[in-house]
mmCIF file of C-alpha atoms and ligand atoms in Angstrom:
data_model
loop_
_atom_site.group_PDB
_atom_site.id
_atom_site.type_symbol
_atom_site.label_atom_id
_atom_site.label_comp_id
_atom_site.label_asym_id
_atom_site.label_seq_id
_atom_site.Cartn_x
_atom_site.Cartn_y
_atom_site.Cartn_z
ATOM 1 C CA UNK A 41 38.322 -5.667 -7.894
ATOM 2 C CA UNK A 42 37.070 -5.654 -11.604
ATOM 3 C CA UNK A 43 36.286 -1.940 -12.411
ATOM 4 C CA UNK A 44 33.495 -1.606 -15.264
ATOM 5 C CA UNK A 45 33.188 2.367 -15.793
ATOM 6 C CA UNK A 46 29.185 2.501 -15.734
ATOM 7 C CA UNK A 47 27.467 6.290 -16.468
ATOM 8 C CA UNK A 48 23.999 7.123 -16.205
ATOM 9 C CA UNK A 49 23.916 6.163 -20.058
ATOM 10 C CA UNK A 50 23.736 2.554 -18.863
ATOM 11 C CA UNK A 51 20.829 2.568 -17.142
ATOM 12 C CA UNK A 52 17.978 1.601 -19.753
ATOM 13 C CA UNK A 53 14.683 1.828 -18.649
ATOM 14 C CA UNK A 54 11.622 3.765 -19.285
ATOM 15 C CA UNK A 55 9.093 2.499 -16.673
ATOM 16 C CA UNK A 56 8.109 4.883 -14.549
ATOM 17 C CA UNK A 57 9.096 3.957 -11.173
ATOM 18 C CA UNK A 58 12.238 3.239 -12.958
ATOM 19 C CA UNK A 59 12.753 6.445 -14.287
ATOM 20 C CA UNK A 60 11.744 7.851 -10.863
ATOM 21 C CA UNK A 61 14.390 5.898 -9.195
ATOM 22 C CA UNK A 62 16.848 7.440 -11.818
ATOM 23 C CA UNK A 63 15.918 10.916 -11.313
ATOM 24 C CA UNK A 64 16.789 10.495 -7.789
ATOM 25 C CA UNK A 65 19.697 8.938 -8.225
ATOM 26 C CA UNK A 66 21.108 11.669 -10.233
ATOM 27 C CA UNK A 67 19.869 14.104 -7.472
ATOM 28 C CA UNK A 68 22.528 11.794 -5.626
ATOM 29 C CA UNK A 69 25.695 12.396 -7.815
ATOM 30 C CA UNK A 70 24.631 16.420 -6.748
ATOM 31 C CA UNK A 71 25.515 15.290 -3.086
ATOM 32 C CA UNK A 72 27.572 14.069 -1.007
ATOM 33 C CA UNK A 73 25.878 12.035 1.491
ATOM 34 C CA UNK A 74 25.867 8.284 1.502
ATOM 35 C CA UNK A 75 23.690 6.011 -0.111
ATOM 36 C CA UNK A 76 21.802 2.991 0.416
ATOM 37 C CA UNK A 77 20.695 0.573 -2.391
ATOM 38 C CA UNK A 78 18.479 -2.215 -1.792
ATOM 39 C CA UNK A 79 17.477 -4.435 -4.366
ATOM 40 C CA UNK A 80 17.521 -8.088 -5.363
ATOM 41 C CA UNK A 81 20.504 -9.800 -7.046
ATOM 42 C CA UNK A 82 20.946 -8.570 -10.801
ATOM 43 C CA UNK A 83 18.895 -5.157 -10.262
ATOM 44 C CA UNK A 84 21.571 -2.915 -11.407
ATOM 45 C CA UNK A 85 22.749 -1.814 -7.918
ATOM 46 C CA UNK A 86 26.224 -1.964 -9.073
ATOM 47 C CA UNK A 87 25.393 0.305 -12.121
ATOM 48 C CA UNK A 88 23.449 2.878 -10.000
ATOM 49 C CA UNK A 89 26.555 3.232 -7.526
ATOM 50 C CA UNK A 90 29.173 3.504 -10.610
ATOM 51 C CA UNK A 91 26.391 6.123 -11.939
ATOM 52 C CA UNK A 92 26.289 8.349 -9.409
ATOM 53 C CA UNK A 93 29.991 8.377 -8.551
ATOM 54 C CA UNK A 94 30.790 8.608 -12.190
ATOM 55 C CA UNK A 95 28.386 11.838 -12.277
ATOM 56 C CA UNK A 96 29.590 13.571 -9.093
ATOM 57 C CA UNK A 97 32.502 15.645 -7.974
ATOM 58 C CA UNK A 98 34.387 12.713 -7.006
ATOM 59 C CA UNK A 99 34.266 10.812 -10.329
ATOM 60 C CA UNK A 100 38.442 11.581 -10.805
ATOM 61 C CA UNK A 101 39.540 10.120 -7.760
ATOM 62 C CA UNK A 102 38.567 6.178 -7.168
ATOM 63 C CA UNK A 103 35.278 4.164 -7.331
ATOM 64 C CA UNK A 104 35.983 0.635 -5.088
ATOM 65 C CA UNK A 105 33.669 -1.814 -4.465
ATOM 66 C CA UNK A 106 33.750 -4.626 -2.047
ATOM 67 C CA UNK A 107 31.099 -7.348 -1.410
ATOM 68 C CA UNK A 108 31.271 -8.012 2.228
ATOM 69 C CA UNK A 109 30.012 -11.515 1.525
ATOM 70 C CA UNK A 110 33.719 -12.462 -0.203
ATOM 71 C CA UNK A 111 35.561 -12.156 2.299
ATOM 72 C CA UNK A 112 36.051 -14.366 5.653
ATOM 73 C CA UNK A 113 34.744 -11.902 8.461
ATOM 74 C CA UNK A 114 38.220 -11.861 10.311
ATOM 75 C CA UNK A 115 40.202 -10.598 6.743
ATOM 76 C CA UNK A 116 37.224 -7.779 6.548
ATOM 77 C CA UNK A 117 38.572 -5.692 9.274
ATOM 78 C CA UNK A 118 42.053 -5.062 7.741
ATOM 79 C CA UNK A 119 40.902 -5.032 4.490
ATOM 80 C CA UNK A 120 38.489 -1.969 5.292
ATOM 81 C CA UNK A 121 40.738 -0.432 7.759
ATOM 82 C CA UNK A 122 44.491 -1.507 6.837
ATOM 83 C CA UNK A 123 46.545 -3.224 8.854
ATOM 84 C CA UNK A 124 49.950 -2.428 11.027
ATOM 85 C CA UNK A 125 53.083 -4.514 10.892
ATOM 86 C CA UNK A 126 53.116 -7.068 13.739
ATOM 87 C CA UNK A 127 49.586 -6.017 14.783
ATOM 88 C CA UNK A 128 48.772 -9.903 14.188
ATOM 89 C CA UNK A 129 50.857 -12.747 12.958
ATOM 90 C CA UNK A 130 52.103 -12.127 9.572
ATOM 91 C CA UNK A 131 50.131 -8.927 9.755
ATOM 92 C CA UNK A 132 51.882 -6.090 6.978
ATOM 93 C CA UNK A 133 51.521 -2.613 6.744
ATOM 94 C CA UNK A 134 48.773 -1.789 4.199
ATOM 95 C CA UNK A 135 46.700 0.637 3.457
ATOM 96 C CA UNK A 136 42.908 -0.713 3.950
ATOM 97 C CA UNK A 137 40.382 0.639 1.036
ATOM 98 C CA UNK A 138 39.462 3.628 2.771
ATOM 99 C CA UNK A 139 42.506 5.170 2.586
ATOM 100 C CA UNK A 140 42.801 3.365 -1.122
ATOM 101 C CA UNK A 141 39.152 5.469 -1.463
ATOM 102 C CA UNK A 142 40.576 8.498 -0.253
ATOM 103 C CA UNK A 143 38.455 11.788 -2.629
ATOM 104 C CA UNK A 144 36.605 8.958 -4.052
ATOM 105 C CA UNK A 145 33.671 6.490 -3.146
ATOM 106 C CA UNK A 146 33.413 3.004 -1.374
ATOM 107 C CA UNK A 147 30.941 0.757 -1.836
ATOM 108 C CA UNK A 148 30.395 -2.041 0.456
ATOM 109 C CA UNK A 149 28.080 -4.900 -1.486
ATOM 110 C CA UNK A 150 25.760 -7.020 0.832
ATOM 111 C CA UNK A 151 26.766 -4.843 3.860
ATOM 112 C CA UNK A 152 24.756 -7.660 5.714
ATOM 113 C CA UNK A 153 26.765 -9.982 5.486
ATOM 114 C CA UNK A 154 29.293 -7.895 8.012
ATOM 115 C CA UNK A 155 29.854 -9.246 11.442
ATOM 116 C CA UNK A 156 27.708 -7.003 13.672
ATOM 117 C CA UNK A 157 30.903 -5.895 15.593
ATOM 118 C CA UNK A 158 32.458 -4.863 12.352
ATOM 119 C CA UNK A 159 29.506 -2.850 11.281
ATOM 120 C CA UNK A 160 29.918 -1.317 14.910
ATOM 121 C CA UNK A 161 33.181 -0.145 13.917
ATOM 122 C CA UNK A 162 31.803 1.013 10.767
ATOM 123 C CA UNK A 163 30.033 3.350 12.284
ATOM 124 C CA UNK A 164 32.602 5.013 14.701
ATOM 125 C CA UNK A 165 34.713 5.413 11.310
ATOM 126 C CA UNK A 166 31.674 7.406 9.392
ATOM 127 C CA UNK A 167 30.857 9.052 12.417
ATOM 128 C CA UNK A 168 34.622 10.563 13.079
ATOM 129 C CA UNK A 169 35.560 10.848 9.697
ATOM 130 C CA UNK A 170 39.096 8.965 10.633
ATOM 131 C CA UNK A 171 40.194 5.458 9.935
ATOM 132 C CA UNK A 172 42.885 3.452 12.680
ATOM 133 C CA UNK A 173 44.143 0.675 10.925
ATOM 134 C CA UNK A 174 44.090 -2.910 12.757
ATOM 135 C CA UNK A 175 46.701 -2.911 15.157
ATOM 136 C CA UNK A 176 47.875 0.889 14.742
ATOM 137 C CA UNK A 177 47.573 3.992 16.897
ATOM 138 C CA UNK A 178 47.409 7.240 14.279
ATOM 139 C CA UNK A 179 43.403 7.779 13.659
ATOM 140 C CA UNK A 180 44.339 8.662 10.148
ATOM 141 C CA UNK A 181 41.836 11.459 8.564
ATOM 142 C CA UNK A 182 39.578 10.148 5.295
ATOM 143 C CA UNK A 183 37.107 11.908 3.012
ATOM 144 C CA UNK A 184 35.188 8.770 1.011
ATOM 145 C CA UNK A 185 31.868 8.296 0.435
ATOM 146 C CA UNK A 186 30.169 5.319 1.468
ATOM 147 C CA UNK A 187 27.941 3.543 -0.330
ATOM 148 C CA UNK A 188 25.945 0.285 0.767
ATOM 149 C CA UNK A 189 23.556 -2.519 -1.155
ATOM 150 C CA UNK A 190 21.601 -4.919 0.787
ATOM 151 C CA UNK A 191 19.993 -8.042 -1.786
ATOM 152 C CA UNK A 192 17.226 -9.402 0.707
ATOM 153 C CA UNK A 193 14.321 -6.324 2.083
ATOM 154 C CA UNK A 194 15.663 -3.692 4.461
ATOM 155 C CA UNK A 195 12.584 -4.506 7.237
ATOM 156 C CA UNK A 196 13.820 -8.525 7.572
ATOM 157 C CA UNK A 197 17.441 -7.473 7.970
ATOM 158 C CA UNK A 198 16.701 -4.805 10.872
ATOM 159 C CA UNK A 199 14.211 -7.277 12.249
ATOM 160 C CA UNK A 200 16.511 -10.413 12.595
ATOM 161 C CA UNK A 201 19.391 -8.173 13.796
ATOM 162 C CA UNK A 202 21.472 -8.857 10.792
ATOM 163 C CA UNK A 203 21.647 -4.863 10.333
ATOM 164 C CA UNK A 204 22.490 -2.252 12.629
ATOM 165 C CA UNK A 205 19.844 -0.324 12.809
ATOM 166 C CA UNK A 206 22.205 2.911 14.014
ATOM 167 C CA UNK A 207 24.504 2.006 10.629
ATOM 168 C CA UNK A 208 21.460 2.059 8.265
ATOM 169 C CA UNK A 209 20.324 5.292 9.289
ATOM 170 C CA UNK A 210 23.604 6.862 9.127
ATOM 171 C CA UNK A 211 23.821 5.196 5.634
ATOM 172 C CA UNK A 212 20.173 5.279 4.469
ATOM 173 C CA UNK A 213 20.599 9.283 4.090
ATOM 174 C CA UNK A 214 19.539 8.933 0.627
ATOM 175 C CA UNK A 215 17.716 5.310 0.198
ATOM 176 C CA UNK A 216 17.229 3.595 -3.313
ATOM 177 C CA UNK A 217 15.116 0.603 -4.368
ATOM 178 C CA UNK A 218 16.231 -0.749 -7.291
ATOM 179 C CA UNK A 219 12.901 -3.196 -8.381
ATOM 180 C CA UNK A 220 12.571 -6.521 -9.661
ATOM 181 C CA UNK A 221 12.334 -6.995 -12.683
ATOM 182 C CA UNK A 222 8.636 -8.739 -12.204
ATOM 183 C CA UNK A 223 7.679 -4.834 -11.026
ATOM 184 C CA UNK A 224 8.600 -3.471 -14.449
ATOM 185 C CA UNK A 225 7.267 -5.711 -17.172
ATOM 186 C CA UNK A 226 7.057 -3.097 -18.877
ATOM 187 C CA UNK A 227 10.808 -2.555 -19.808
ATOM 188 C CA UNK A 228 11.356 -6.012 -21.005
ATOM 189 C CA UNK A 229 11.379 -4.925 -24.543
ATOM 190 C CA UNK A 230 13.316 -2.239 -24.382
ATOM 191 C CA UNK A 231 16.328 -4.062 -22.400
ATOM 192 C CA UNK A 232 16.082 -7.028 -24.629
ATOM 193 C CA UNK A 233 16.256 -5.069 -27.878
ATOM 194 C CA UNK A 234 19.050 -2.909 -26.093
ATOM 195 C CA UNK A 235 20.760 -6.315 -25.035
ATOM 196 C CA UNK A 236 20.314 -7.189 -28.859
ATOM 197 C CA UNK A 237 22.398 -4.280 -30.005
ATOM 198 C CA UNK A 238 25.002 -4.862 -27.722
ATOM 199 C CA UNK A 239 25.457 -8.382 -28.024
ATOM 200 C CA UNK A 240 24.964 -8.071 -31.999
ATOM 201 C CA UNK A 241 27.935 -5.709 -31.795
ATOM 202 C CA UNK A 242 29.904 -8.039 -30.083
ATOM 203 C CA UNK A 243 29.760 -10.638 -31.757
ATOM 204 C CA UNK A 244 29.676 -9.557 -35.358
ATOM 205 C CA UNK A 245 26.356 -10.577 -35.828
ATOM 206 C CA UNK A 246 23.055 -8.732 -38.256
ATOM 207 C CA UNK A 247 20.248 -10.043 -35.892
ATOM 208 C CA UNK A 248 18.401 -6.739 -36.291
ATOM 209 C CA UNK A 249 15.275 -7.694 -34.337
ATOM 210 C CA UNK A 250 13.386 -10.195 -31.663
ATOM 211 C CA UNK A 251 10.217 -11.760 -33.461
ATOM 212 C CA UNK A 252 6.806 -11.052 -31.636
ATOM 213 C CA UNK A 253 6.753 -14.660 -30.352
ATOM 214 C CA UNK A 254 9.916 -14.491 -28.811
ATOM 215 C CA UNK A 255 8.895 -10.831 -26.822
ATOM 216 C CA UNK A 256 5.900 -12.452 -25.609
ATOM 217 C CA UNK A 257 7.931 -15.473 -24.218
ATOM 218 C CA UNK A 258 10.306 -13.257 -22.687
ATOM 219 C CA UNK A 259 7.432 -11.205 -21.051
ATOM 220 C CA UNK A 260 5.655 -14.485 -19.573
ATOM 221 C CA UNK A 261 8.854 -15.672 -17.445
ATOM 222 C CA UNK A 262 9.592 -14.141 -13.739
ATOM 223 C CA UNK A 263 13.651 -13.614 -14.132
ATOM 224 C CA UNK A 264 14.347 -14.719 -10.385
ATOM 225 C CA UNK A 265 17.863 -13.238 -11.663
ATOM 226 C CA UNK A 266 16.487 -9.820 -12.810
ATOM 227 C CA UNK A 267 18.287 -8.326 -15.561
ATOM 228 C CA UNK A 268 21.470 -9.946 -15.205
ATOM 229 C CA UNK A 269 19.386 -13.275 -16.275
ATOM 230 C CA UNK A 270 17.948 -11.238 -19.232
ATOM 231 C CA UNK A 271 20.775 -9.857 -20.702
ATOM 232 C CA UNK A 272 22.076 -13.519 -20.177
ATOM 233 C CA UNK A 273 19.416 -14.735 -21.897
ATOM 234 C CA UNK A 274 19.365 -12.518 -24.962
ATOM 235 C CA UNK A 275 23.500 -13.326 -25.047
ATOM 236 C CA UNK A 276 23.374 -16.784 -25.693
ATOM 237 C CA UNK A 277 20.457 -16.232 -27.774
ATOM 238 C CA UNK A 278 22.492 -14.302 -30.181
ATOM 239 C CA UNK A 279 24.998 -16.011 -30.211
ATOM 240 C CA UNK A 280 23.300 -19.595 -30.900
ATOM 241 C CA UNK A 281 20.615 -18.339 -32.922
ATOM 242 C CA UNK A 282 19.493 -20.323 -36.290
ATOM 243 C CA UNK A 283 17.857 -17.274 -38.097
ATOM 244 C CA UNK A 284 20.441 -14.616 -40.037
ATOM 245 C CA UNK A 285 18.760 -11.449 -39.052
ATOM 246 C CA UNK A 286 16.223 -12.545 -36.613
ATOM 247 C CA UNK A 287 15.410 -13.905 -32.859
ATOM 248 C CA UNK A 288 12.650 -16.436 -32.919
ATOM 249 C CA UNK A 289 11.095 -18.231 -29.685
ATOM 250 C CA UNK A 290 13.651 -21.153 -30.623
ATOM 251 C CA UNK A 291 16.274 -18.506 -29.477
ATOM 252 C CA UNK A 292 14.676 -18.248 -26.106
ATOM 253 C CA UNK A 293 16.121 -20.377 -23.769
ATOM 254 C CA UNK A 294 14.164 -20.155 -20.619
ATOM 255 C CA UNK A 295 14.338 -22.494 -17.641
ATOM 256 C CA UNK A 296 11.289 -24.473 -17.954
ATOM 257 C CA UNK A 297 8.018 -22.804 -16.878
ATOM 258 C CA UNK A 298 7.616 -24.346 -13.208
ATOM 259 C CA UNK A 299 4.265 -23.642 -13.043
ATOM 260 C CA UNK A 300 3.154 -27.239 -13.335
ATOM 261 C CA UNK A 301 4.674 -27.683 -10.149
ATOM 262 C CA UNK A 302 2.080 -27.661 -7.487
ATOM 263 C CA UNK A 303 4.251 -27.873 -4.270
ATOM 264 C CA UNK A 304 5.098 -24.123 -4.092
ATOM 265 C CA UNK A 305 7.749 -25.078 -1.968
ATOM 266 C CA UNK A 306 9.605 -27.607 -4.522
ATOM 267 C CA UNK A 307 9.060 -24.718 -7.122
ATOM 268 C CA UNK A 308 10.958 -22.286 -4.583
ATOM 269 C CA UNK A 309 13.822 -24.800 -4.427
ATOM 270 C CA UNK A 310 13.974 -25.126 -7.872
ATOM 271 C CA UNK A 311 13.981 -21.549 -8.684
ATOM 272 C CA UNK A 312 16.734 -21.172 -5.692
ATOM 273 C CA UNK A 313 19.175 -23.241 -7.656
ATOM 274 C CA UNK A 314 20.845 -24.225 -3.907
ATOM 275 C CA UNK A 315 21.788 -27.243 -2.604
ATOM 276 C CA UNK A 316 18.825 -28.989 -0.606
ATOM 277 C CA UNK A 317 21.202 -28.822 2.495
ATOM 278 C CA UNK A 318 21.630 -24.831 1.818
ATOM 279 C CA UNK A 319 17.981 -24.418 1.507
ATOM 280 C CA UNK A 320 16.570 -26.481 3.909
ATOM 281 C CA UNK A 321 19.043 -24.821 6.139
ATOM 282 C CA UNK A 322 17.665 -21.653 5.553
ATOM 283 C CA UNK A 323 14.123 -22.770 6.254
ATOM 284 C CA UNK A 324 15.513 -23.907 9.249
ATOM 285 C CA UNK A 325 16.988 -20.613 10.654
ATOM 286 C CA UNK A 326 13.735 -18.668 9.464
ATOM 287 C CA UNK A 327 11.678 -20.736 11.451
ATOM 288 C CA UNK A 328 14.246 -20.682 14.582
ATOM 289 C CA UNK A 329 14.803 -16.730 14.144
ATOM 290 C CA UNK A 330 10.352 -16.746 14.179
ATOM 291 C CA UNK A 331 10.414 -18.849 17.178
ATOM 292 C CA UNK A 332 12.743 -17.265 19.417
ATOM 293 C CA UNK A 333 10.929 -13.927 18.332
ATOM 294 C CA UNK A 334 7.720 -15.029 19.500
ATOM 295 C CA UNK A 335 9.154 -16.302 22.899
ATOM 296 C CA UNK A 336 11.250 -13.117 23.272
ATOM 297 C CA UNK A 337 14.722 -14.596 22.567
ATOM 298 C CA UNK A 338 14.044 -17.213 25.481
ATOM 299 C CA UNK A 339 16.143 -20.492 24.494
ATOM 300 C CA UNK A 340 14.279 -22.662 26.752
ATOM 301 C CA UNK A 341 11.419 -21.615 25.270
ATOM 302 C CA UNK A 342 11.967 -21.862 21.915
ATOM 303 C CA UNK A 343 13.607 -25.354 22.058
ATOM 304 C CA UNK A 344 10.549 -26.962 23.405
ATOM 305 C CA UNK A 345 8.534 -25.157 21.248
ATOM 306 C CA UNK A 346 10.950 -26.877 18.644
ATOM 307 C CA UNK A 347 10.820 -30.061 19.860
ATOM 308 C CA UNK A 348 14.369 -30.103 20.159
ATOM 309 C CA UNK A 349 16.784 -30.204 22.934
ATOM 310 C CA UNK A 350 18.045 -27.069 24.878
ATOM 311 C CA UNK A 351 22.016 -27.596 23.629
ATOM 312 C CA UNK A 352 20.920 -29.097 20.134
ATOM 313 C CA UNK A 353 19.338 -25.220 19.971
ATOM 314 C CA UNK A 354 22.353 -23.248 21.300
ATOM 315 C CA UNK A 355 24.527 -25.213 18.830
ATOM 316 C CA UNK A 356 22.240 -24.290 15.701
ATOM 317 C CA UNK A 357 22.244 -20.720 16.822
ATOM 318 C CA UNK A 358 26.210 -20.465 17.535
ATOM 319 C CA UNK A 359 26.417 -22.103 13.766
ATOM 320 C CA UNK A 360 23.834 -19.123 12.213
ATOM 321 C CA UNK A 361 25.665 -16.649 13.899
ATOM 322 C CA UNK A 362 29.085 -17.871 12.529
ATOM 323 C CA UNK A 363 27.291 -17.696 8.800
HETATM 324 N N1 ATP B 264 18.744 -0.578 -16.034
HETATM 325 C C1 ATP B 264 19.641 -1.344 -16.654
HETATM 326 N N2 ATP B 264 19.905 -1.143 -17.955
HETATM 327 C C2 ATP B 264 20.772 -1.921 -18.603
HETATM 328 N N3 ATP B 264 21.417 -2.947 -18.048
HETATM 329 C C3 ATP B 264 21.204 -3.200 -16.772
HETATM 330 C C4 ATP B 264 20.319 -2.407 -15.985
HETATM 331 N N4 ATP B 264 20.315 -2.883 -14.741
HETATM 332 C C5 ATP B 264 21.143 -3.927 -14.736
HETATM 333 N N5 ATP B 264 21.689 -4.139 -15.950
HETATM 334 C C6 ATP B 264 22.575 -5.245 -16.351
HETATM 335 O O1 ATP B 264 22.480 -6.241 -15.349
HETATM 336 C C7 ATP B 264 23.760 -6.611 -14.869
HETATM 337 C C8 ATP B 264 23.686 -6.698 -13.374
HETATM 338 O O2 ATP B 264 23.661 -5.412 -12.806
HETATM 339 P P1 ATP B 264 24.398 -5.106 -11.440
HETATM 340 O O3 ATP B 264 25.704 -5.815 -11.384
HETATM 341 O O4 ATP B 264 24.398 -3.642 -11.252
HETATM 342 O O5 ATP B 264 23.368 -5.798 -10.450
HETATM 343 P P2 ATP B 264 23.392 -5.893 -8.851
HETATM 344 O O6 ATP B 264 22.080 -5.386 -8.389
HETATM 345 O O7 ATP B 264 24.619 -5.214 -8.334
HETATM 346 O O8 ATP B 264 23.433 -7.460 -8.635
HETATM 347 P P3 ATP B 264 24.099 -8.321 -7.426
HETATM 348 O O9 ATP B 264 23.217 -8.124 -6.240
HETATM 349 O O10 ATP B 264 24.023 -9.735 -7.938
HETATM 350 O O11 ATP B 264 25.475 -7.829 -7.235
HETATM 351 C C9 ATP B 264 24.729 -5.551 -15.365
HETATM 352 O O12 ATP B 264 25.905 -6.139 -15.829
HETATM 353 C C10 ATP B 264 24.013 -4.878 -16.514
HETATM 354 O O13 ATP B 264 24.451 -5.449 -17.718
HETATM 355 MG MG1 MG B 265 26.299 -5.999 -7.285
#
């Protein structure tokens, strides 16, 4: 668990939804109740959570993070919660990151991705305010503040049941959007010439400025990786770049312009940068989920709707539950 100590300071931005979403945020480091980020991949969800906890009452005591999503589902439990000597083979006694987050905030990336039962569980332990570990009997008191990030829009998850609905509300007390990128054109300049500094600074280099050619190129691309991409972007653009003291559109590496592409779908793919298996998959699953919607969750149902066979169904669903 890599700790980057992020402040408010961090957070560049001067469009004004932005700024909005920063005001509130700071409200947040004045409170104590838990938070809920959503926002795509490379939105600074990481930085707002660091942010806040850095600017509250808790910022001495520990800031731990956790993406749900790196974890198999059955190491989850007794990494959140501890574990108990003997409570499972080769089972230790350890202290799970609550009790490592004692005074001091968790957050729980991609809470999603947690196996519904788990997120059950979740919820008893922010309800009570105590922690058992896996396998032990002493309900052991905690004071931590959660913290949770979803990358994919709150509605979809609470729709396909991949959220608790009772967890997000008992999370969601104070809810933050972190936008796209797309949403705040606007800032573009001012994070690439702030990327510029930092990078410059890095690496020893007197690049003092991005030409106009090179802004506007920057400004016509979508960043399906937010600002992660663009400060990616601007890195290796400092660091190959031909000028001195300048970055020209040369600089600019930007996956080709997929425009041309007609087939939005091939352009999706593309931009997904998945394996076809992965995405088709995915299609796959959205269209099942849609189906067994519209036939209220009957199997039967669905599978002829499908075309497919009853058990060839019940397999694909055990498999998407699994994922
Ligand atoms: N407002 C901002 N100002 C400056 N840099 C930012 C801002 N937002 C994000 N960044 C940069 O983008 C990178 C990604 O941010 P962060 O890790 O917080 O994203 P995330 O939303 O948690 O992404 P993921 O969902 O992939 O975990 C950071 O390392 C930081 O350099
Ligand atoms: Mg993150």
């Amino acid at each position: 668990m890599e700790i980057k100590k992020y402040t408010f300071d961090n957070l560049i931005g001067e469009n004004a939804d932005f700024v909005k979403l920063i005001k509130n945020a700071k409200k947040a480091a004045n409170s104590n109740s838990s938070v809920f980020i959503s926002g795509e991949t490379g939105t600074g969800k990481e930085l707002i959570a660091q942010s806040i906890h850095f600017a509250s009452d808790r910022q001495d005591r520990p800031f731990i993070a956790q993406n749900c999503a790196a974890l198999p589902e059955n190491l989850l439990e007794g990494i959140l919660f501890g574990t108990v000597k003997g409570s499972y083979t080769g089972a230790v006694d350890r202290e799970g990151l609550f009790e490592q987050a004692e005074g001091g905030t968790l957050l729980l990336d991609e809470i999603s991705v947690m196996p519904y039962d788990l997120q059950g569980k979740l919820l008893r332990v922010l309800q009570e305010d105590y922690v058992r570990r896996v396998g032990g009997m002493n309900d052991i008191p905690i004071d931590v503040r959660i913290m949770a990030t979803i990358n994919e829009p709150i509605h979809q998850l609470l729709q396909y049941g991949r959220l608790r609905k009772d967890l997000f509300y008992r999370i969601n007390i104070i809810g933050l959007e972190a936008m796209p990128l797309r949403e705040r054109l606007d800032d573009i300049e001012v994070l690439a010439d702030f990327f510029l500094k930092k990078h410059n600074r890095k690496n020893n280099k007197q690049i003092w400025r991005i030409t106009k050619e090179a802004k506007e190129k920057l400004k016509r691309y979508d960043y399906p990786g937010n600002i992660r991409e663009l400060e990616n972007i601007i890195m290796s653009a400092v660091s190959m770049a031909t000028d001195e003291h300048k970055l020209t559109v040369e600089d600019i590496r930007i996956q080709e312009n997929l425009d041309h592409i007609d087939a939005p779908v091939l352009r999706e793919f593309i931009r997904s940068k998945k394996s076809l298996n992965d995405f088709v998959g995915e299609i796959e699953n959205d269209i099942i989920k849609e189906t067994l919607k519209t036939n209220d969750g009957n199997v039967s149902k669905t599978a002829e709707a499908l075309g497919m066979k009853r058990q060839t169904l019940q397999h694909k669903l055990r498999k998407a539950n699994r994922k």
